[in-house]
XYZ file of C-alpha atoms in Angstrom:
379
model
C 0.000 0.000 0.000
C 2.841 2.367 0.746
C 4.325 1.703 -2.673
C 1.008 2.400 -4.388
C 0.495 5.616 -2.438
C 3.979 6.906 -3.297
C 4.720 5.701 -6.808
C 1.866 7.515 -8.545
C 2.617 11.073 -7.320
C 6.362 10.452 -7.623
C 5.951 9.472 -11.278
C 3.890 12.509 -12.317
C 6.762 14.856 -13.348
C 8.474 12.096 -15.332
C 5.213 11.063 -16.999
C 4.419 14.670 -17.893
C 7.798 14.910 -19.614
C 7.232 11.567 -21.333
C 3.866 12.748 -22.651
C 5.460 16.080 -23.638
C 2.903 18.060 -21.686
C 2.620 20.272 -18.621
C 2.562 18.849 -15.091
C -1.044 20.055 -14.722
C -2.055 17.566 -17.419
C -1.246 14.569 -15.202
C -2.286 15.950 -11.805
C -5.863 14.552 -12.218
C -4.310 11.121 -11.617
C -4.391 11.958 -7.905
C -8.179 12.475 -7.621
C -8.601 9.473 -9.959
C -6.695 7.382 -7.416
C -9.147 8.405 -4.715
C -12.161 7.901 -6.928
C -10.993 4.310 -7.256
C -10.513 4.244 -3.494
C -14.227 4.925 -3.006
C -15.076 2.088 -5.389
C -12.733 -0.267 -3.522
C -14.292 0.544 -0.171
C -17.825 -0.003 -1.446
C -16.740 -3.260 -3.103
C -15.140 -4.298 0.168
C -18.497 -4.146 1.915
C -20.043 -6.444 -0.690
C -17.097 -8.833 -0.881
C -16.838 -8.990 2.890
C -20.008 -11.047 3.075
C -18.565 -13.621 0.684
C -14.841 -13.941 1.391
C -12.488 -14.238 4.340
C -9.821 -11.716 5.215
C -6.916 -13.491 3.524
C -8.775 -13.706 0.225
C -9.746 -10.036 0.414
C -6.123 -9.043 0.983
C -5.063 -11.161 -2.010
C -7.737 -9.570 -4.202
C -6.673 -6.100 -3.073
C -3.034 -6.790 -3.908
C -3.914 -8.190 -7.328
C -6.088 -5.197 -8.214
C -3.370 -2.742 -7.170
C -0.845 -4.656 -9.287
C -3.145 -4.540 -12.325
C -3.592 -0.789 -12.019
C 0.133 -0.183 -11.678
C 0.893 -2.281 -14.758
C -1.570 -0.141 -16.732
C 0.193 2.991 -15.470
C 3.567 1.604 -16.541
C 2.294 0.987 -20.058
C 0.066 4.078 -20.326
C 0.685 5.931 -23.618
C -1.014 9.098 -22.382
C -3.033 10.759 -19.599
C -6.335 8.866 -20.234
C -4.740 5.464 -19.644
C -2.857 6.912 -16.677
C -6.143 7.955 -15.066
C -7.628 4.502 -15.624
C -4.612 2.820 -14.062
C -4.686 5.211 -11.090
C -8.379 4.518 -10.504
C -7.860 0.743 -10.601
C -4.909 1.007 -8.209
C -7.060 3.104 -5.890
C -9.783 0.462 -5.896
C -7.330 -2.154 -4.638
C -5.948 0.280 -2.099
C -9.435 1.027 -0.760
C -10.265 -2.643 -0.328
C -7.010 -3.245 1.544
C -7.526 -0.209 3.766
C -11.019 -1.081 4.924
C -10.021 -4.708 5.643
C -6.984 -3.564 7.614
C -8.857 -0.953 9.637
C -11.593 -3.353 10.718
C -9.013 -6.009 11.586
C -7.029 -3.510 13.648
C -10.132 -2.664 15.674
C -10.572 -6.331 16.584
C -6.875 -6.894 17.307
C -6.308 -3.764 19.380
C -6.075 -4.124 23.126
C -4.585 -0.688 23.807
C -6.803 1.526 21.650
C -7.308 1.713 17.910
C -5.644 5.139 17.459
C -2.314 3.826 18.740
C -2.341 0.633 16.655
C -3.471 2.366 13.464
C -0.859 5.099 13.901
C 1.857 2.438 14.184
C 0.576 0.566 11.140
C 0.491 3.760 9.122
C 4.043 4.544 10.190
C 5.025 1.241 8.567
C 3.083 2.161 5.435
C 4.855 5.521 5.323
C 8.246 3.826 5.703
C 7.663 1.681 2.613
C 6.346 4.700 0.729
C 9.464 6.669 1.644
C 11.824 4.426 -0.329
C 9.580 4.071 -3.397
C 10.557 7.420 -5.007
C 14.174 6.248 -5.032
C 13.022 3.454 -7.347
C 11.269 6.120 -9.455
C 14.496 8.140 -9.671
C 16.483 5.090 -10.817
C 13.815 4.114 -13.350
C 13.649 7.662 -14.724
C 17.399 7.864 -15.112
C 17.287 4.468 -16.802
C 14.885 5.880 -19.372
C 11.638 4.098 -18.487
C 9.826 5.696 -15.504
C 7.078 3.074 -15.710
C 9.524 0.432 -14.498
C 9.033 1.814 -10.987
C 5.323 0.985 -11.171
C 6.211 -2.516 -12.384
C 8.480 -3.042 -9.356
C 5.688 -2.096 -6.953
C 3.246 -4.277 -8.906
C 5.575 -7.276 -8.539
C 5.642 -6.775 -4.768
C 1.843 -6.843 -4.740
C 1.750 -9.956 -6.905
C 4.187 -11.705 -4.571
C 1.699 -11.252 -1.712
C -1.321 -12.584 -3.630
C -0.748 -16.291 -2.715
C -0.318 -15.460 0.978
C -2.507 -17.425 3.388
C -2.115 -17.691 7.128
C -1.191 -21.131 8.473
C -4.415 -21.407 10.475
C -7.804 -20.643 8.909
C -9.138 -17.284 10.052
C -12.157 -17.468 12.352
C -12.197 -13.753 13.117
C -13.263 -12.275 9.788
C -14.026 -8.639 10.652
C -16.647 -8.536 7.894
C -19.360 -10.749 9.332
C -22.631 -10.912 7.362
C -24.694 -9.727 10.318
C -22.417 -6.746 10.749
C -22.404 -5.651 7.136
C -26.140 -6.037 6.637
C -27.482 -2.584 5.899
C -24.338 -0.837 7.248
C -25.563 2.708 6.562
C -28.632 2.126 8.740
C -26.459 0.762 11.521
C -24.056 3.672 11.294
C -26.894 6.194 11.270
C -28.254 4.672 14.467
C -24.793 4.724 16.019
C -24.275 8.379 15.107
C -27.607 9.293 16.658
C -26.646 7.442 19.802
C -23.295 9.244 19.968
C -24.911 12.663 19.488
C -23.147 13.364 16.250
C -19.626 12.523 17.379
C -19.075 10.266 14.398
C -20.430 12.951 12.075
C -17.806 15.388 13.356
C -15.027 12.818 12.990
C -16.176 11.867 9.492
C -16.250 15.537 8.479
C -12.738 15.963 9.848
C -11.609 12.879 7.897
C -13.138 14.333 4.697
C -11.125 17.521 5.149
C -7.965 15.757 6.303
C -7.743 13.253 3.461
C -8.354 16.062 0.966
C -5.522 18.113 2.452
C -3.112 15.177 2.762
C -3.842 14.072 -0.792
C -2.884 17.501 -2.100
C 0.316 17.433 -0.049
C 1.200 13.911 -1.212
C 0.011 14.191 -4.795
C 1.730 17.525 -5.334
C 4.926 16.518 -3.476
C 6.983 15.910 -6.619
C 5.175 18.528 -8.723
C 5.847 21.183 -6.085
C 9.597 20.610 -6.345
C 9.414 21.207 -10.098
C 7.253 24.302 -9.716
C 9.255 25.955 -6.948
C 12.849 24.950 -7.735
C 12.838 24.005 -11.454
C 14.478 20.670 -10.592
C 14.543 17.917 -13.248
C 11.814 15.288 -13.164
C 14.067 12.530 -11.821
C 15.189 14.626 -8.847
C 11.670 15.967 -8.280
C 10.539 12.413 -7.497
C 12.516 12.708 -4.263
C 9.960 15.305 -3.169
C 7.601 12.375 -2.635
C 10.323 10.576 -0.696
C 10.730 13.663 1.496
C 6.964 13.730 2.043
C 6.937 10.149 3.288
C 10.083 10.655 5.354
C 8.243 13.416 7.199
C 5.219 11.143 7.474
C 7.352 8.426 9.068
C 8.863 10.897 11.528
C 5.504 12.410 12.409
C 3.760 9.072 12.851
C 6.561 7.613 14.940
C 6.493 10.692 17.151
C 2.716 10.445 17.315
C 2.869 6.766 18.290
C 5.310 7.679 21.034
C 3.023 10.388 22.402
C 0.032 8.053 22.229
C 1.614 5.749 24.809
C 0.317 8.257 27.353
C -3.295 7.700 28.473
C -5.787 10.106 26.951
C -3.258 11.675 24.573
C -5.169 11.128 21.319
C -7.485 14.143 21.389
C -4.945 16.729 22.600
C -2.416 15.537 20.006
C -5.040 15.652 17.261
C -6.102 19.197 18.116
C -2.556 20.547 18.345
C -1.423 18.772 15.176
C -4.395 19.985 13.125
C -3.918 23.583 14.254
C -0.200 23.492 13.386
C -1.033 21.923 10.018
C -3.473 24.727 9.259
C -1.036 27.441 10.351
C 1.776 26.074 8.194
C -0.431 25.772 5.115
C -1.750 29.272 5.715
C 1.820 30.512 5.348
C 1.994 29.029 1.838
C -0.907 31.238 0.755
C 1.065 34.401 1.559
C 3.765 33.786 -1.065
C 3.556 33.580 -4.844
C 3.986 30.521 -7.082
C 7.756 31.081 -7.143
C 8.001 31.088 -3.348
C 10.714 28.436 -3.502
C 12.279 27.296 -0.246
C 9.846 29.131 2.116
C 6.930 27.283 0.520
C 8.695 23.928 0.814
C 9.599 24.555 4.469
C 6.010 25.493 5.326
C 4.708 22.449 3.484
C 7.220 20.228 5.305
C 5.980 21.499 8.679
C 2.389 20.888 7.599
C 3.204 17.301 6.594
C 5.015 16.627 9.875
C 2.027 17.890 11.841
C -0.490 16.060 9.658
C 1.248 12.691 9.918
C -0.483 11.222 13.003
C -3.912 12.748 12.353
C -5.515 10.120 10.123
C -4.745 7.189 12.380
C -6.122 9.074 15.371
C -9.271 10.212 13.555
C -10.026 6.750 12.227
C -9.165 5.109 15.525
C -11.417 7.462 17.468
C -14.231 6.801 15.003
C -14.147 3.006 15.364
C -13.628 3.316 19.117
C -17.008 5.028 19.367
C -18.678 1.676 18.713
C -18.383 -1.969 19.697
C -15.953 -4.199 17.811
C -18.861 -5.860 15.978
C -19.779 -2.533 14.404
C -16.230 -1.465 13.604
C -16.346 -2.774 10.023
C -19.348 -0.739 8.801
C -18.199 2.357 10.666
C -14.700 2.041 9.206
C -16.177 1.545 5.727
C -18.323 4.657 5.907
C -15.663 6.904 7.465
C -12.973 5.760 5.012
C -15.424 6.308 2.159
C -16.103 9.844 3.339
C -12.360 10.453 3.479
C -11.881 9.020 0.011
C -14.533 11.381 -1.345
C -12.567 14.253 0.179
C -9.396 12.824 -1.340
C -11.013 12.880 -4.763
C -12.998 16.124 -4.568
C -10.558 18.576 -2.984
C -7.537 17.664 -5.165
C -9.826 17.881 -8.212
C -10.585 21.465 -7.213
C -6.902 22.142 -6.504
C -5.813 20.720 -9.856
C -7.423 23.678 -11.595
C -5.072 26.038 -9.749
C -1.295 26.382 -9.912
C 0.755 23.972 -7.822
C 1.603 26.492 -5.100
C -1.732 28.301 -5.304
C -3.511 24.990 -4.774
C -2.175 24.905 -1.219
C -4.902 27.428 -0.402
C -7.377 24.575 -0.883
C -5.304 22.413 1.461
C -5.201 25.253 4.009
C -8.986 25.571 3.916
C -9.311 21.820 4.395
C -6.858 21.915 7.314
C -8.960 24.652 8.896
C -11.911 22.265 8.676
C -9.929 19.482 10.361
C -8.977 21.784 13.230
C -12.514 23.132 13.640
C -14.237 19.744 13.629
C -11.734 18.125 15.974
C -11.926 21.010 18.444
C -15.726 20.737 18.517
C -15.456 16.969 18.966
C -12.917 17.400 21.770
C -15.172 19.855 23.597
C -18.069 17.433 23.269
C -15.923 14.526 24.458
C -14.957 16.436 27.605
C -18.601 17.108 28.375
C -19.704 13.545 27.551
C -16.695 11.273 28.155
C -16.636 8.006 26.243
C -16.461 4.786 28.197
C -13.462 3.756 26.139
C -10.017 5.194 26.709
C -9.588 5.944 23.037
C -6.360 7.778 23.442
C -4.523 4.863 24.965
């Protein structure tokens, strides 16, 4: 999953040069990825009633591999968008399976476990742009997508030694999930609505930061496409650092909400700085973006963990599906809006989204203090 998340944005400058077009012509691949993510999540709900966890993971890996192979062979932007959407579908299926499984496996709170898992994802994503750089210098950028696809294909035959009896997608759980979630939200006085809204804004902002990570290097420093791919590596390096720091902080009881509020406010402030400079802002823009990424790193795991911790383990799967879907919609919609602007100017959209994350999490935190949850979600 880390390879899929990193290889597509890292390839964009090289693919734009290969297609002899502007970088803006390939940026829609990022919202296409998240459009596929929505499809994968919805498909996961249907498949979950018919397949066990191992099979779902194998299907997700195979679908991601197929999409990446299409990207590698894409002769132009239309095929690139198709490949990105297919890759996103596999990614979405894998994400919803993993989130529900983490809720069942967690004994110390879902936010902590998910933050650690996402730190591992970020670590694999961090090294992927190096493969892109080598492939670009070699003369075929698509080879990087092939490498990631081969890793996915290698995991397709994987089955655990013992048959799984703890499939997180039980038929009784997934039956009419939207109705169940609606009832849960009503019972929690809108807490899940606030968290889902924050996830919508957060995923939109993070997708702009990740998807534009290589393009921003080109726009602000005029670096060649091969070197610009390392902008994506820098993004994931900051993600690793931020998530590891977040996981460390989350060892303290009740730390999830305070960390989330502080991180979202810092993220917003840093992105606000990028709106005060022009498209040629250069190093100041990159520094502000780096701070925003560092602050954003632990937020998604905490938001998603808090959401599934609002309900019993049996309801974690439908709640995770709906919240991840809402986030995926944000990941498709907000970057689509940003793609119509210049690379640096588009950070204004990310700043607005970050403001939404901060606002919704602050309101949720105030409500949580007034009506404490029985669970120690921050542990």
